[in-house]
Amino acid sequence: MLRIDLTGKRAFVAGVSDDGGFGFAISKALAEAGATICLGSWPPALGIFTKLMERGKMDESMNLSDGRKLEFEKIYPLDAAYDTLGDAPAEVRENKRYKEVGDFSIEGVRGLIEKDFGATPLDIVVHSLANAPEVKKPLLDTSRAGYLSAVSVSAYSMVSLVRALGPLMRPGGSFLSLTYMAGERVIPGYGGGMSSAKAALEADTRTLAYEAGRRHGVRVNTISAGPWASRAASAIGFIDMMINYTKANSPLPRSIDASDVGNTAAFLASPLAAGITGTTVYVDNGYHAMGMAVTPPAP
Ligand SMILES: NC(=O)c1ccc[n+]([C@@H]2O[C@H](COP(=O)([O-])OP(=O)(O)OC[C@H]3O[C@@H](n4cnc5c(N)ncnc54)[C@H](O)[C@@H]3O)[C@@H](O)[C@H]2O)c1
């Protein structure tokens, strides 16, 4: 039987701070396939995340199908806005949520992974994070600072992650990020420069696939996911409308489940996808292929 077998492989998944988003679903699918999982978690959310786990609030979602429990080898603090600790302004470094966690920069995490596991300990790196301080503002009203922040945290962070972790990857390694169709088509309300960030992320997927492929022998892909009511998506404010609209107007009239994305990520990370790189893979029930709405808008 053809199986997704990630036994003996180690993944670093950046952007998990609860059990409701794609990063968690991807971690679970990678673990189902046999990989071990390390996380990168945003310092402002890290405390709540560890408390949720300690208090058993995530026990049910940590169950794997064969009776095992999802475990995290390590959870590293990571603020993907900063390449080095020196890049973080003093007010961030001294903030109570950051002060005690050590080096939370991308280079800091690289150093910790090397210290904990050696020179080439990684096979899979997942970038499942995004942030835009002005996401609720139309692009036209977004400040320069808000726009640059969205692109910095949500797109440049992938460039930085590939640069920092590429040398730590074993042969056949795979990088993956998460994008959204708003990078290619207009999604009214997806503001603050997030659409620009996703466009950059998708373009960079191609260039990084070429450059990191030649330099490190790794693959770089992105999954364009359909709408899912994660914490980040719910914060934008119209996720339920997006889910209903997309369900009604997709070739497959169903909502996506985070596990659809998780399973695709496991495939892309596996040797079965050895020839796939530089690609945007749609996990959206085919919505991207539509050119016209099927149902009339609700009154
Ligand atoms: N939910 C959707 O509808 C949808 C659709 C397509 C693509 N995506 C993408 O999927 C990815 C994961 O998002 P999600 O919807 O699963 O939500 P999520 O809330 O589970 O994940 C977003 C994560 O980003 C982290 N984060 C925010 N700023 C950060 C920073 N500076 N440094 C490090 N981490 C930071 C948050 O703590 C959170 O864990 C994002 O790239 C998102 O744009 C989401």
XYZ file of N, CA, C and O in Angstrom, residues 171-286:
464
model
N 18.588 15.963 3.713
C 18.238 15.813 2.291
C 16.751 15.487 2.121
O 16.180 14.723 2.896
N 16.138 16.109 1.110
C 14.715 15.860 0.850
C 13.794 16.732 1.683
O 12.577 16.538 1.690
N 14.369 17.698 2.393
C 13.576 18.538 3.290
C 12.517 19.351 2.563
O 12.608 19.614 1.359
N 11.508 19.761 3.343
C 10.370 20.453 2.736
C 9.933 21.647 3.576
O 9.722 21.520 4.785
N 9.819 22.799 2.919
C 9.254 23.998 3.548
C 7.830 24.193 3.015
O 7.570 23.947 1.827
N 6.966 24.678 3.889
C 5.581 24.919 3.483
C 5.059 26.171 4.166
O 5.345 26.410 5.340
N 4.287 26.976 3.425
C 3.602 28.105 4.071
C 2.114 28.021 3.728
O 1.682 27.163 2.959
N 1.353 28.919 4.326
C -0.097 28.971 4.115
C -0.462 30.302 3.491
O -0.082 31.351 4.022
N -1.188 30.248 2.377
C -1.593 31.493 1.742
C -3.103 31.518 1.570
O -3.802 30.577 1.942
N -3.590 32.619 1.023
C -5.027 32.765 0.817
C -5.255 33.444 -0.526
O -4.443 34.290 -0.950
N -6.375 33.088 -1.149
C -6.661 33.571 -2.493
C -6.699 35.086 -2.617
O -6.587 35.623 -3.738
N -6.830 35.777 -1.493
C -6.842 37.250 -1.526
C -5.537 37.819 -2.083
O -5.483 39.004 -2.425
N -4.491 36.976 -2.173
C -3.247 37.414 -2.798
C -3.352 37.493 -4.319
O -2.503 38.101 -4.971
N -4.380 36.839 -4.884
C -4.517 36.817 -6.354
C -5.774 37.509 -6.848
O -5.818 37.999 -7.968
N -6.844 37.429 -6.053
C -8.142 38.002 -6.438
C -8.602 38.889 -5.296
O -8.168 38.712 -4.162
N -9.545 39.781 -5.595
C -10.011 40.714 -4.564
C -10.963 40.018 -3.583
O -11.970 39.447 -3.989
N -10.612 40.052 -2.316
C -11.542 39.619 -1.264
C -11.837 40.871 -0.421
O -11.003 41.266 0.413
N -12.979 41.503 -0.664
C -13.264 42.738 0.073
C -13.199 42.496 1.579
O -13.728 41.502 2.080
N -12.515 43.375 2.294
C -12.428 43.244 3.748
C -11.121 42.627 4.227
O -10.794 42.711 5.408
N -10.386 41.964 3.341
C -9.101 41.349 3.729
C -8.040 42.429 3.544
O -7.336 42.480 2.536
N -7.950 43.305 4.547
C -7.214 44.550 4.339
C -5.878 44.635 5.046
O -5.263 43.627 5.405
N -5.450 45.863 5.242
C -4.238 46.127 6.017
C -2.942 45.717 5.348
O -1.901 45.660 5.986
N -3.019 45.383 4.034
C -1.810 44.905 3.352
C -1.659 43.390 3.435
O -0.670 42.835 2.963
N -2.676 42.696 4.006
C -2.576 41.232 4.062
C -2.653 40.622 2.657
O -1.993 39.618 2.377
N -3.464 41.238 1.774
C -3.537 40.700 0.403
C -2.172 40.847 -0.272
O -1.707 39.947 -0.975
N -1.511 41.979 -0.003
C -0.177 42.210 -0.583
C 0.816 41.193 -0.022
O 1.667 40.672 -0.748
N 0.697 40.929 1.277
C 1.610 39.967 1.925
C 1.443 38.578 1.311
O 2.426 37.877 1.063
N 0.187 38.186 1.048
C -0.034 36.852 0.471
C 0.481 36.789 -0.973
O 1.006 35.767 -1.406
N 0.345 37.900 -1.706
C 0.887 37.933 -3.075
C 2.405 37.773 -3.029
O 2.996 37.019 -3.817
N 3.039 38.453 -2.070
C 4.499 38.336 -1.927
C 4.886 36.912 -1.535
O 5.823 36.334 -2.084
N 4.124 36.354 -0.597
C 4.419 34.988 -0.126
C 4.368 33.987 -1.290
O 5.219 33.098 -1.401
N 3.377 34.156 -2.158
C 3.233 33.222 -3.289
C 4.360 33.416 -4.311
O 4.918 32.442 -4.823
N 4.705 34.672 -4.590
C 5.810 34.926 -5.532
C 7.117 34.388 -4.937
O 7.921 33.758 -5.633
N 7.295 34.615 -3.644
C 8.537 34.167 -2.992
C 8.621 32.645 -2.937
O 9.724 32.085 -2.920
N 7.471 31.971 -2.898
C 7.474 30.499 -2.912
C 8.225 29.996 -4.144
O 9.022 29.056 -4.064
N 7.979 30.661 -5.262
C 8.645 30.232 -6.507
C 10.150 30.522 -6.457
O 10.976 29.660 -6.753
N 10.486 31.754 -6.051
C 11.909 32.123 -6.048
C 12.679 31.338 -4.988
O 13.796 30.875 -5.228
N 12.062 31.181 -3.807
C 12.735 30.419 -2.743
C 12.895 28.954 -3.139
O 13.898 28.321 -2.794
N 11.908 28.425 -3.858
C 12.015 27.024 -4.299
C 13.264 26.864 -5.164
O 14.027 25.900 -5.013
N 13.486 27.833 -6.061
C 14.664 27.768 -6.937
C 15.945 27.944 -6.114
O 16.864 27.116 -6.180
N 15.978 29.022 -5.310
C 17.238 29.340 -4.625
C 17.584 28.307 -3.542
O 18.712 27.837 -3.453
N 16.588 27.960 -2.718
C 16.868 26.994 -1.632
C 16.983 25.575 -2.184
O 17.659 24.729 -1.598
N 16.317 25.338 -3.324
C 16.461 24.028 -3.981
C 17.900 23.812 -4.413
O 18.487 22.753 -4.186
N 18.466 24.847 -5.028
C 19.855 24.725 -5.489
C 20.840 24.752 -4.323
O 21.847 24.061 -4.325
N 20.540 25.578 -3.311
C 21.514 25.746 -2.219
C 21.444 24.607 -1.207
O 22.454 24.143 -0.701
N 20.217 24.157 -0.880
C 20.072 23.185 0.209
C 19.392 21.881 -0.217
O 19.230 20.983 0.604
N 18.935 21.807 -1.456
C 18.249 20.592 -1.905
C 16.885 20.402 -1.266
O 16.403 19.267 -1.127
N 16.255 21.510 -0.872
C 14.939 21.400 -0.215
C 13.843 21.861 -1.181
O 14.112 22.509 -2.187
N 12.599 21.545 -0.836
C 11.442 21.993 -1.618
C 10.705 23.085 -0.851
O 10.751 23.118 0.382
N 10.042 23.981 -1.597
C 9.281 25.071 -0.962
C 7.928 25.177 -1.662
O 7.874 25.412 -2.877
N 6.857 24.983 -0.920
C 5.509 25.082 -1.484
C 4.613 25.896 -0.562
O 4.957 26.145 0.599
N 3.458 26.303 -1.087
C 2.482 26.987 -0.242
C 1.100 26.392 -0.501
O 0.777 26.015 -1.636
N 0.313 26.277 0.548
C -1.070 25.804 0.412
C -1.991 27.014 0.455
O -1.932 27.806 1.395
N -2.818 27.167 -0.570
C -3.837 28.217 -0.568
C -5.114 27.591 -0.025
O -5.788 26.806 -0.697
N -5.408 27.927 1.223
C -6.511 27.259 1.929
C -7.806 28.047 1.793
O -7.798 29.280 1.713
N -8.908 27.330 1.801
C -10.221 27.978 1.871
C -10.447 28.535 3.259
O -9.660 28.278 4.181
N -11.522 29.312 3.443
C -11.747 29.960 4.734
C -12.052 28.962 5.858
O -12.783 27.997 5.659
N -11.476 29.247 7.020
C -11.604 28.362 8.190
C -11.620 29.267 9.426
O -10.786 30.186 9.532
N -12.524 29.001 10.361
C -12.713 29.922 11.493
C -11.675 29.714 12.599
O -11.993 29.353 13.731
N -10.425 29.963 12.274
C -9.356 29.945 13.283
C -9.454 31.225 14.109
O -10.242 32.123 13.785
N -8.607 31.319 15.119
C -8.593 32.538 15.925
C -8.219 33.763 15.066
O -8.867 34.790 15.119
N -7.167 33.596 14.223
C -6.712 34.725 13.397
C -7.798 35.142 12.412
O -8.068 36.328 12.236
N -8.428 34.154 11.766
C -9.439 34.484 10.756
C -10.671 35.100 11.413
O -11.287 36.014 10.858
N -11.031 34.630 12.588
C -12.210 35.176 13.267
C -11.977 36.635 13.642
O -12.925 37.426 13.670
N -10.717 36.987 13.897
C -10.398 38.370 14.288
C -10.655 39.348 13.149
O -10.889 40.531 13.384
N -10.636 38.863 11.908
C -10.873 39.768 10.771
C -12.341 40.199 10.746
O -12.666 41.294 10.296
N -13.256 39.312 11.204
C -14.617 39.778 11.451
C -15.714 39.239 10.553
O -16.878 39.388 10.863
N -15.378 38.601 9.410
C -16.468 38.141 8.538
C -16.235 36.703 8.075
O -16.687 36.306 7.005
N -15.574 35.929 8.936
C -15.190 34.586 8.505
C -16.409 33.679 8.252
O -16.411 32.901 7.299
N -17.472 33.817 9.078
C -18.630 32.935 8.881
C -19.296 33.203 7.528
O -19.695 32.282 6.815
N -19.368 34.475 7.170
C -19.934 34.834 5.869
C -19.080 34.235 4.740
O -19.592 33.661 3.780
N -17.745 34.303 4.906
C -16.842 33.756 3.884
C -17.013 32.243 3.747
O -17.019 31.709 2.635
N -17.137 31.584 4.892
C -17.293 30.120 4.861
C -18.598 29.757 4.145
O -18.614 28.907 3.245
N -19.691 30.436 4.493
C -20.985 30.128 3.877
C -20.973 30.451 2.382
O -21.464 29.679 1.561
N -20.397 31.588 2.051
C -20.360 32.000 0.639
C -19.549 30.997 -0.182
O -19.969 30.554 -1.267
N -18.389 30.627 0.344
C -17.499 29.735 -0.409
C -18.121 28.353 -0.550
O -18.048 27.725 -1.614
N -18.768 27.908 0.528
C -19.435 26.604 0.487
C -20.512 26.597 -0.603
O -20.622 25.658 -1.385
N -21.267 27.669 -0.659
C -22.378 27.736 -1.616
C -21.892 27.848 -3.055
O -22.609 27.452 -3.979
N -20.682 28.342 -3.248
C -20.249 28.669 -4.615
C -19.045 27.871 -5.106
O -18.443 28.225 -6.122
N -18.691 26.801 -4.397
C -17.533 25.994 -4.802
C -17.977 24.782 -5.611
O -19.116 24.323 -5.475
N -17.099 24.234 -6.425
C -17.420 22.976 -7.115
C -17.860 21.885 -6.134
O -18.793 21.142 -6.427
N -17.177 21.796 -4.980
C -17.624 20.857 -3.940
C -18.336 21.691 -2.871
O -17.685 22.458 -2.158
N -19.656 21.578 -2.766
C -20.389 22.468 -1.859
C -20.293 22.022 -0.404
O -21.273 21.628 0.218
N -19.094 22.068 0.138
C -18.831 21.720 1.535
C -17.852 22.745 2.084
O -17.190 23.449 1.320
N -17.785 22.830 3.412
C -16.759 23.684 4.022
C -15.480 22.890 4.105
O -15.523 21.665 4.262
N -14.339 23.578 4.047
C -13.106 22.812 4.278
C -12.979 22.536 5.770
O -13.539 23.254 6.608
N -12.251 21.474 6.079
C -11.897 21.181 7.458
C -10.391 21.393 7.573
O -9.656 21.162 6.593
N -9.930 21.801 8.759
C -8.489 22.023 8.926
C -7.700 20.751 8.609
O -6.559 20.825 8.143
N -8.340 19.589 8.807
C -7.631 18.338 8.520
C -7.390 18.169 7.011
O -6.456 17.479 6.608
N -8.224 18.788 6.161
C -7.956 18.740 4.704
C -6.585 19.367 4.436
O -5.797 18.880 3.615
N -6.335 20.486 5.105
C -5.063 21.193 4.942
C -3.936 20.370 5.577
O -2.856 20.221 5.005
N -4.207 19.819 6.760
C -3.202 19.000 7.453
C -2.764 17.812 6.600
O -1.563 17.546 6.456
N -3.728 17.127 6.005
C -3.389 15.943 5.209
C -2.601 16.313 3.951
O -1.665 15.612 3.559
N -2.968 17.435 3.336
C -2.224 17.885 2.151
C -0.794 18.260 2.541
O 0.163 17.969 1.814
N -0.674 18.905 3.716
C 0.663 19.279 4.199
C 1.515 18.029 4.428
O 2.706 18.011 4.083
N 0.905 16.986 4.988
C 1.661 15.744 5.239
C 2.125 15.133 3.914
O 3.268 14.680 3.792
N 1.248 15.155 2.923
C 1.644 14.646 1.596
C 2.801 15.469 1.029
O 3.811 14.920 0.576
N 2.648 16.806 1.083
C 3.688 17.667 0.497
C 5.028 17.505 1.214
O 6.083 17.697 0.617
N 4.979 17.184 2.504
C 6.213 17.023 3.277
C 6.856 15.657 3.040
O 8.004 15.437 3.415
N 6.110 14.761 2.423
C 6.566 13.371 2.325
C 7.350 13.128 1.041
O 7.263 13.904 0.080
N 8.072 12.024 0.991
C 8.805 11.678 -0.237
C 7.870 11.463 -1.424
O 8.312 11.516 -2.575
N 6.570 11.246 -1.171
C 5.627 11.090 -2.290
C 5.554 12.355 -3.133
O 5.181 12.318 -4.297
N 5.906 13.504 -2.524
C 5.846 14.792 -3.234
C 7.244 15.260 -3.645
O 7.467 16.458 -3.828
N 8.168 14.309 -3.804
C 9.578 14.651 -4.070
C 9.757 15.547 -5.293
O 10.723 16.299 -5.384
N 8.811 15.493 -6.230
C 8.946 16.289 -7.449
C 8.142 17.584 -7.419
O 8.044 18.265 -8.443
N 7.561 17.917 -6.282
C 6.681 19.099 -6.224
C 7.373 20.215 -5.453
O 7.644 20.087 -4.254
N 7.667 21.305 -6.132
C 8.243 22.470 -5.453
C 7.908 23.740 -6.231
O 7.624 23.691 -7.427
N 7.882 24.866 -5.517
C 7.602 26.151 -6.152
C 6.126 26.343 -6.477
O 5.756 27.207 -7.277
N 5.269 25.572 -5.821
C 3.862 25.501 -6.225
C 2.901 26.024 -5.171
O 3.139 25.860 -3.978
N 1.802 26.629 -5.651
C 0.666 26.945 -4.778
C -0.364 25.829 -4.954
O -0.855 25.609 -6.060
N -0.625 25.111 -3.866
C -1.584 23.997 -3.916
C -2.891 24.468 -3.276
O -2.893 24.887 -2.117
N -3.988 24.405 -4.015
C -5.277 24.877 -3.492
C -5.966 23.778 -2.696
O -6.163 22.676 -3.203
N -6.300 24.100 -1.460
C -7.130 23.202 -0.646
C -8.358 24.028 -0.286
O -8.447 24.635 0.784
N -9.267 24.159 -1.255
C -10.378 25.112 -1.116
C -11.658 24.601 -1.759
O -12.516 25.398 -2.153
N -11.775 23.275 -1.884
C -12.940 22.663 -2.544
C -13.122 23.166 -3.978
O -14.221 23.134 -4.512
N -12.037 23.674 -4.551
C -12.076 24.094 -5.957
C -12.586 25.509 -6.175
O -12.739 25.943 -7.321
